[in-house]
mmCIF file of C-alpha atoms in Angstrom:
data_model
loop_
_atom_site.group_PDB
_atom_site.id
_atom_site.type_symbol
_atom_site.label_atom_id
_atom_site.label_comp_id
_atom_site.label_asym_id
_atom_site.label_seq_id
_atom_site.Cartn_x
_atom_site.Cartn_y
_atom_site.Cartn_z
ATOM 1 C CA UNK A 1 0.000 0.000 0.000
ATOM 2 C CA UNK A 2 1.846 3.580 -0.990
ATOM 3 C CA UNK A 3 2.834 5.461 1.705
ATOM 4 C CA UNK A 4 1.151 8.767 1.498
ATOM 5 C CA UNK A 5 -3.062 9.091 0.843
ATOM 6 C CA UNK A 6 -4.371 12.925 -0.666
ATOM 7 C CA UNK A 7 -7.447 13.719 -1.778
ATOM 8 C CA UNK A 8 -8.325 14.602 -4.990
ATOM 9 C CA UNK A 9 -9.288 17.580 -3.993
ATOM 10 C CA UNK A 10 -6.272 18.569 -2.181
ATOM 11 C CA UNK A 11 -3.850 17.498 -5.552
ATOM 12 C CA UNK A 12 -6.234 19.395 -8.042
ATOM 13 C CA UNK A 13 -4.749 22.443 -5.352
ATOM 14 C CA UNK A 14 -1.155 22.380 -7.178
ATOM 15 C CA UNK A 15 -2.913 22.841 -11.109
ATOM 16 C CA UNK A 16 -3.565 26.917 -9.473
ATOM 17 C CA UNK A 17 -1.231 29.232 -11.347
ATOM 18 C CA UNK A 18 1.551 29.965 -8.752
ATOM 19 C CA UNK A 19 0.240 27.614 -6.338
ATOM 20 C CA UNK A 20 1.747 28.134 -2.533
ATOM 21 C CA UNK A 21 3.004 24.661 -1.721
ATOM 22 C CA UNK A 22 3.202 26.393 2.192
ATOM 23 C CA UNK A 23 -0.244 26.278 1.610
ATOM 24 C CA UNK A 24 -0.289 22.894 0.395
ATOM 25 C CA UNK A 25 2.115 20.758 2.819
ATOM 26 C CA UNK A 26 -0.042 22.946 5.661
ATOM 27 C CA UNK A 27 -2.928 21.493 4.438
ATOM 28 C CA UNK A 28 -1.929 18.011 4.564
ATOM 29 C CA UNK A 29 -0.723 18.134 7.410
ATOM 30 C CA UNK A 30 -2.740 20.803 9.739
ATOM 31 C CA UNK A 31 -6.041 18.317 7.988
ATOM 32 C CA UNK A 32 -9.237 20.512 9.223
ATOM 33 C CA UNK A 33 -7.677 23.850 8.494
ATOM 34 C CA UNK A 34 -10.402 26.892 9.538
ATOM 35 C CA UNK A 35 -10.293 28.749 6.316
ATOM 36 C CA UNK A 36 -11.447 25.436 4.377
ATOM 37 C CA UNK A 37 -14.987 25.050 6.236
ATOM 38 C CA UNK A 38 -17.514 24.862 4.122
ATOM 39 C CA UNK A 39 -21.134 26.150 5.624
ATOM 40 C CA UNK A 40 -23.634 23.054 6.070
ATOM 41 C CA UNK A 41 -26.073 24.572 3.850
ATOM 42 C CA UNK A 42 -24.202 23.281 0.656
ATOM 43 C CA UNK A 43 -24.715 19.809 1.286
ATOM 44 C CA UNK A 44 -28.192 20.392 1.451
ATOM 45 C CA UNK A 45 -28.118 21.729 -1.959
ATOM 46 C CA UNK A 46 -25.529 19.197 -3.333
ATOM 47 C CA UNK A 47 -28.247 16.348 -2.104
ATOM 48 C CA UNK A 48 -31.028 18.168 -3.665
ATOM 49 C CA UNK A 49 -28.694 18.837 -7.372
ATOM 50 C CA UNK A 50 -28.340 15.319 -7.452
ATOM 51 C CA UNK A 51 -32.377 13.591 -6.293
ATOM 52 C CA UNK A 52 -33.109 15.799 -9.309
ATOM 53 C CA UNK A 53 -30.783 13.773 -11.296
ATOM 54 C CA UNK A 54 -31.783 10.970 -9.846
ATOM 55 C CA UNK A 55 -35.541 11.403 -10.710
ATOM 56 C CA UNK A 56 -35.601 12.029 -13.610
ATOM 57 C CA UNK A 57 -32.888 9.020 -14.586
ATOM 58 C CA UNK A 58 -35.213 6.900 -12.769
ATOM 59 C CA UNK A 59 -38.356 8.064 -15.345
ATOM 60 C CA UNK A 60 -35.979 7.260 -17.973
ATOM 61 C CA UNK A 61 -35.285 10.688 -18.793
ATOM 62 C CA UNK A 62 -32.074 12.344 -19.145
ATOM 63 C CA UNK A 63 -32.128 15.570 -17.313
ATOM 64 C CA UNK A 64 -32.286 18.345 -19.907
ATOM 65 C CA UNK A 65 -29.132 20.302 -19.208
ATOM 66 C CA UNK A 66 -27.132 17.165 -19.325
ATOM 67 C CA UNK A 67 -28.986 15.658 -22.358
ATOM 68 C CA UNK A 68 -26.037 17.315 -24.783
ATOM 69 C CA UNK A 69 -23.120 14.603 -23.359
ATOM 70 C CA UNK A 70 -25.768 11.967 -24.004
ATOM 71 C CA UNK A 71 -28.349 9.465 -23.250
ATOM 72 C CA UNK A 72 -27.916 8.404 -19.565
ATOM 73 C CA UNK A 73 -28.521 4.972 -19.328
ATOM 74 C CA UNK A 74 -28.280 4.482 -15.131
ATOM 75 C CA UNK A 75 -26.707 5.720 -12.221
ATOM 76 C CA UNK A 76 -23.758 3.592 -10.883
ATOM 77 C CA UNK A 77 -23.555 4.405 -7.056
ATOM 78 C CA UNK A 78 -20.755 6.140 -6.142
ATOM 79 C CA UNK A 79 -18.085 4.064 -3.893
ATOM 80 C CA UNK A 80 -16.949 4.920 -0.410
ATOM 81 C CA UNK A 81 -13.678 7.212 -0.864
ATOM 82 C CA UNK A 82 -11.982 3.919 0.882
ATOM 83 C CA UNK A 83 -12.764 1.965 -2.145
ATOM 84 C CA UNK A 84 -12.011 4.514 -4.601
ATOM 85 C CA UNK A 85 -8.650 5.388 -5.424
ATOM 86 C CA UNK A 86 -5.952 5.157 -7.906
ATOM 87 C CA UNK A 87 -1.920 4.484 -7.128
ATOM 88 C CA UNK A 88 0.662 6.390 -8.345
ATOM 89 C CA UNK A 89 4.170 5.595 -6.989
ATOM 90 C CA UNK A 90 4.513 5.998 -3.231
ATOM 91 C CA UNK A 91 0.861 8.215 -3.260
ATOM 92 C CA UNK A 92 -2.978 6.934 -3.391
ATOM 93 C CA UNK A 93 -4.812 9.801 -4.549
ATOM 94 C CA UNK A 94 -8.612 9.000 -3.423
ATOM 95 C CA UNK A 95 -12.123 11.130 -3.249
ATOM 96 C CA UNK A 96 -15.701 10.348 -3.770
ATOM 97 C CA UNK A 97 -17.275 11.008 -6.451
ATOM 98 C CA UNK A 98 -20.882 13.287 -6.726
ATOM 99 C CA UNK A 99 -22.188 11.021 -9.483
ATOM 100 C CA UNK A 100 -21.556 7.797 -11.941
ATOM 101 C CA UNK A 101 -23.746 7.949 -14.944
ATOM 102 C CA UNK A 102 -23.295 4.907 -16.945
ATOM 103 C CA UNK A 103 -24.098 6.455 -20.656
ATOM 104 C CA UNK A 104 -25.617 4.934 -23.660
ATOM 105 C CA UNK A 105 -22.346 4.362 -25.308
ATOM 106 C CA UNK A 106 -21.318 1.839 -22.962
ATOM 107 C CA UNK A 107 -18.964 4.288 -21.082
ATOM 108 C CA UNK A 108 -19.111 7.042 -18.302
ATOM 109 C CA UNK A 109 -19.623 10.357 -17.836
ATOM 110 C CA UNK A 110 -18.992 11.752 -14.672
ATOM 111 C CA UNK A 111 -20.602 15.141 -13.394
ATOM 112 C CA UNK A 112 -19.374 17.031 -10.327
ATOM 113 C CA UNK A 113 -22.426 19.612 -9.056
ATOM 114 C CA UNK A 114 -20.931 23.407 -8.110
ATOM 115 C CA UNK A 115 -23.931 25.299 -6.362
ATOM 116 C CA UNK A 116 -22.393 28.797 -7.503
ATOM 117 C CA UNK A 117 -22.775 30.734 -10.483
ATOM 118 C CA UNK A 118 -20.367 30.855 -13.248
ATOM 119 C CA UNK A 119 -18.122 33.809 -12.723
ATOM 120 C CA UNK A 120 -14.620 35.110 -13.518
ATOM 121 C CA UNK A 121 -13.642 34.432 -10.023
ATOM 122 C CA UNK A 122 -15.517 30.787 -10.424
ATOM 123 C CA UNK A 123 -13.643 29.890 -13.773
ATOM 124 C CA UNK A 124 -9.951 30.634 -12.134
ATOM 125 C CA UNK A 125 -11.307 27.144 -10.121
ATOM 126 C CA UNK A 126 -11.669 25.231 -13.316
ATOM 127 C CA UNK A 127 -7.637 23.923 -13.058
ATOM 128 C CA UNK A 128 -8.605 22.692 -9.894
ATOM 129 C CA UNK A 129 -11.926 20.960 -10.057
ATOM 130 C CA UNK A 130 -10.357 19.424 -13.988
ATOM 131 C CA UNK A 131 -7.295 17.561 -11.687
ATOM 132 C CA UNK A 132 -10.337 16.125 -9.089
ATOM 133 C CA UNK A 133 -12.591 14.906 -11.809
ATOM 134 C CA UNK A 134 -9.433 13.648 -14.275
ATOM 135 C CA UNK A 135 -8.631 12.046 -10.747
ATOM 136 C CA UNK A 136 -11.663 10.233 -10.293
ATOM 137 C CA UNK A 137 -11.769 9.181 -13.995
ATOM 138 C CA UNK A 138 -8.451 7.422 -13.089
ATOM 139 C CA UNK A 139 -9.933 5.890 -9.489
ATOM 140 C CA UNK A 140 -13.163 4.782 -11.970
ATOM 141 C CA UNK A 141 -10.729 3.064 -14.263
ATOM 142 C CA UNK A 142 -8.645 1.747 -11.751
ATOM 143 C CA UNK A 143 -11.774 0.067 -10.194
ATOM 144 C CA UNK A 144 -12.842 -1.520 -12.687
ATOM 145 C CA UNK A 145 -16.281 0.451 -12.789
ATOM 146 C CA UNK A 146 -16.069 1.402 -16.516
ATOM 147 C CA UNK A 147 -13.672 3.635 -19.226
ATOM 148 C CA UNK A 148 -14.301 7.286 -18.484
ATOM 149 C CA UNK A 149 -15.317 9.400 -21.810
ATOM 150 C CA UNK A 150 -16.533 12.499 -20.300
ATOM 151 C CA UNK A 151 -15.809 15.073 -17.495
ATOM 152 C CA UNK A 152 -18.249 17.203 -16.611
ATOM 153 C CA UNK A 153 -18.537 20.688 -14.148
ATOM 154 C CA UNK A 154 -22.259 22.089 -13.744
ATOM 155 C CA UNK A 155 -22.770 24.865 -11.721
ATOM 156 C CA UNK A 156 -26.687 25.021 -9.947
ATOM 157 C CA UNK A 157 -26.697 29.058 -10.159
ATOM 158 C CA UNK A 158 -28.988 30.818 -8.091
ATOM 159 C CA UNK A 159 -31.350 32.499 -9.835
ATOM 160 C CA UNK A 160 -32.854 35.075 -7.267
ATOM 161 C CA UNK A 161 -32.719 38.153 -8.551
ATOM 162 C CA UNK A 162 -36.186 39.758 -7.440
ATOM 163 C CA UNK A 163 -38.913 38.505 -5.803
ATOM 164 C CA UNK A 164 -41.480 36.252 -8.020
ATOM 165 C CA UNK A 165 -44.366 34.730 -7.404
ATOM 166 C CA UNK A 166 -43.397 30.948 -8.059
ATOM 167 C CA UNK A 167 -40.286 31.794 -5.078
ATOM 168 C CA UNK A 168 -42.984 32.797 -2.433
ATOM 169 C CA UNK A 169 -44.313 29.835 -0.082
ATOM 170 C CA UNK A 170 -46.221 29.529 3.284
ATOM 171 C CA UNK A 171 -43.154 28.778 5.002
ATOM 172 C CA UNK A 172 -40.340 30.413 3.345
ATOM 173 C CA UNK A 173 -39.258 31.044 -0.158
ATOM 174 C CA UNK A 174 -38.120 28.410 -2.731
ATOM 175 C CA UNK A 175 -35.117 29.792 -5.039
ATOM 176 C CA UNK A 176 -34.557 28.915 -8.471
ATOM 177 C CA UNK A 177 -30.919 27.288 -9.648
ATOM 178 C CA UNK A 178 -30.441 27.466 -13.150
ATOM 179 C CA UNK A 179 -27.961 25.105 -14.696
ATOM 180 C CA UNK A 180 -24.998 25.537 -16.955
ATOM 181 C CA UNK A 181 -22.804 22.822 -17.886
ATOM 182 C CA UNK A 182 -18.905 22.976 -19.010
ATOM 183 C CA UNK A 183 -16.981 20.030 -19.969
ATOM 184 C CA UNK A 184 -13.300 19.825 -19.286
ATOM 185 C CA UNK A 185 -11.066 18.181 -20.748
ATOM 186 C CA UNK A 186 -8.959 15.003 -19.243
ATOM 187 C CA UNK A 187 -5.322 14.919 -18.977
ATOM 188 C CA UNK A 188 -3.632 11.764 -17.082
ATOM 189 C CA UNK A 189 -0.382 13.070 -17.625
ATOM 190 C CA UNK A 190 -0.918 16.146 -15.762
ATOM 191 C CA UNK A 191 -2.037 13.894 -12.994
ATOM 192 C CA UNK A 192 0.585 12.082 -12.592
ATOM 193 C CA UNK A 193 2.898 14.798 -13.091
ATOM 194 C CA UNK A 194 1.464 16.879 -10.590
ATOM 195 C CA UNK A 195 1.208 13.423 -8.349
ATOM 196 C CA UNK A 196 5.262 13.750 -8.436
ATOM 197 C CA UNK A 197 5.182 17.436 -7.779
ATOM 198 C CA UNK A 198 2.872 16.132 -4.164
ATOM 199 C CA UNK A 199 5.272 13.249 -2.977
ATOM 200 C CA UNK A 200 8.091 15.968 -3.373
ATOM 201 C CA UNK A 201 6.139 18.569 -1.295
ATOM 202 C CA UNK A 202 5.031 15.754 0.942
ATOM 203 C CA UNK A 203 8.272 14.412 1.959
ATOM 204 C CA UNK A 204 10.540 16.883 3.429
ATOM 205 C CA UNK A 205 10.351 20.012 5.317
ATOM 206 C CA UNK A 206 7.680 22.928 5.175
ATOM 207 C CA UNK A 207 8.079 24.944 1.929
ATOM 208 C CA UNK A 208 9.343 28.843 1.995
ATOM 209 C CA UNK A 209 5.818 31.270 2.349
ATOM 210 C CA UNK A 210 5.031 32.934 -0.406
ATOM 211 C CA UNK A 211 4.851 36.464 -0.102
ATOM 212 C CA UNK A 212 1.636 37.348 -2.080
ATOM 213 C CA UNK A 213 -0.365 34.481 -0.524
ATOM 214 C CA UNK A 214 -2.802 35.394 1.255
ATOM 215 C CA UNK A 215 -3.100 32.676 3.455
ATOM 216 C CA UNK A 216 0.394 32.552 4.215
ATOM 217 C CA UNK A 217 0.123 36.371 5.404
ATOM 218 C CA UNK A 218 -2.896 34.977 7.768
ATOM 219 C CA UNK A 219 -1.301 32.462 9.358
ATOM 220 C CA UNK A 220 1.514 34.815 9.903
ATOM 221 C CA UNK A 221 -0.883 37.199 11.619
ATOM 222 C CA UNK A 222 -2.098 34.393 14.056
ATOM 223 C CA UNK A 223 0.779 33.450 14.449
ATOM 224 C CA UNK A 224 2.560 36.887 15.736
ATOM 225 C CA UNK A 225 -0.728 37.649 17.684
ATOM 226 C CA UNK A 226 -0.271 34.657 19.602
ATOM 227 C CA UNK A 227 3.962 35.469 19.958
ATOM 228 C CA UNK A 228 3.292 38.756 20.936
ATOM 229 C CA UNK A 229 -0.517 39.260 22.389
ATOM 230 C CA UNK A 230 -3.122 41.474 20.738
ATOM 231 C CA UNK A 231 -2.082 44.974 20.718
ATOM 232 C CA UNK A 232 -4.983 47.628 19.264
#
């Protein structure tokens, strides 16, 4: 078994343009880190993105904005992150993956759900969330589940821009997500390029700070507030 486990996630962190690998050994190490928690409300929507999915595959139906990669055929449930993986050297790179859609062409296409809306400051993500889904194509491979043909981002964008009739209920308001799709593109040998870059970072010391990272400059300030006591 290799000697080092990342998430998917965590190595799709090293495909951002100047990339702090401070940043990145931190994070492996320091696990829950505070500026990575994610408010509970998004899982709530991520279950909802994908019953919708799920009901209309079950009628048969391919759900319309996904109908241009293709005739879904069935869902393939997605395995425990445990049990899905792919080696690369010394490093398992593992994850779990927010749907399996077994397509009429006898392959898969799989679609990971971004409740946000498709911005500028969304689409400098894109490296990121390509190197997690490329990753799981690999892990789907790897598995044995099926060849991977298609990687696929779409963003559930919340459409509530002024108040509407169809949004107001008896106990609350329902908002609309609109969805936009954008395939990416899947390139193993980035993977396992950047899967060398990781078991470098990994395996010795705590990288230099980077000046301009932000994060680096927060821990920093923690850091000397702690050293030195608050001072107004």
């Amino acid at each position: 078994m290799p000697e080092t486990t990342i998430s998917a996630t965590l190595l799709g962190k090293l495909a951002v343009d100047n990339c702090c690998e401070n940043c990145f050994w931190t994070r492996f190490y320091g696990k829950n880190m505070p500026f990575d928690h994610i408010p509970g409300s998004y899982s709530t929507y991520d279950k909802a993105e994908k019953l919708a999915v799920e009901s209309y595959v079950a009628a048969g139906i391919t759900p319309p904005w996904m109908a241009q990669f293709g005739e879904i055929r069935r869902l393939i449930p997605a395995p425990h992150w445990s049990k899905f993986y792919f080696d690369h050297g010394g490093l398992r790179v593992r994850g779990v993956a927010d749907m399996i859609c077994d397509m009429a062409s006898g392959k898969l296409l799989l679609p990971d759900f971004k409740t946000a809306k498709f911005t500028e400051s969304q689409e400098k993500w894109i490296p990121v969330y390509t190197v997690q889904l490329g990753a799981y194509a690999l892990a789907a491979e790897t598995q044995l589940i099926g060849m991977v043909e298609r990687l696929v981002l779409i963003y559930m964008q919340p459409q509530a821009v002024g108040l509407t009739s169809d949004m107001q209920r008896d106990d609350g308001v329902a908002i609309h997500h609109k969805a936009f799709a954008v395939e990416v593109p899947r390139n193993d040998e980035e993977i396992h390029s950047l899967c060398d870059r990781a078991m470098k970072i990994l395996s010795g010391p705590p990288p230099p700070s980077q000046s301009d990272c932000q994060d680096c400059q927060n821990f920093q300030m923690v850091a000397d507030l702690k050293k030195n006591g608050y001072q107004e």
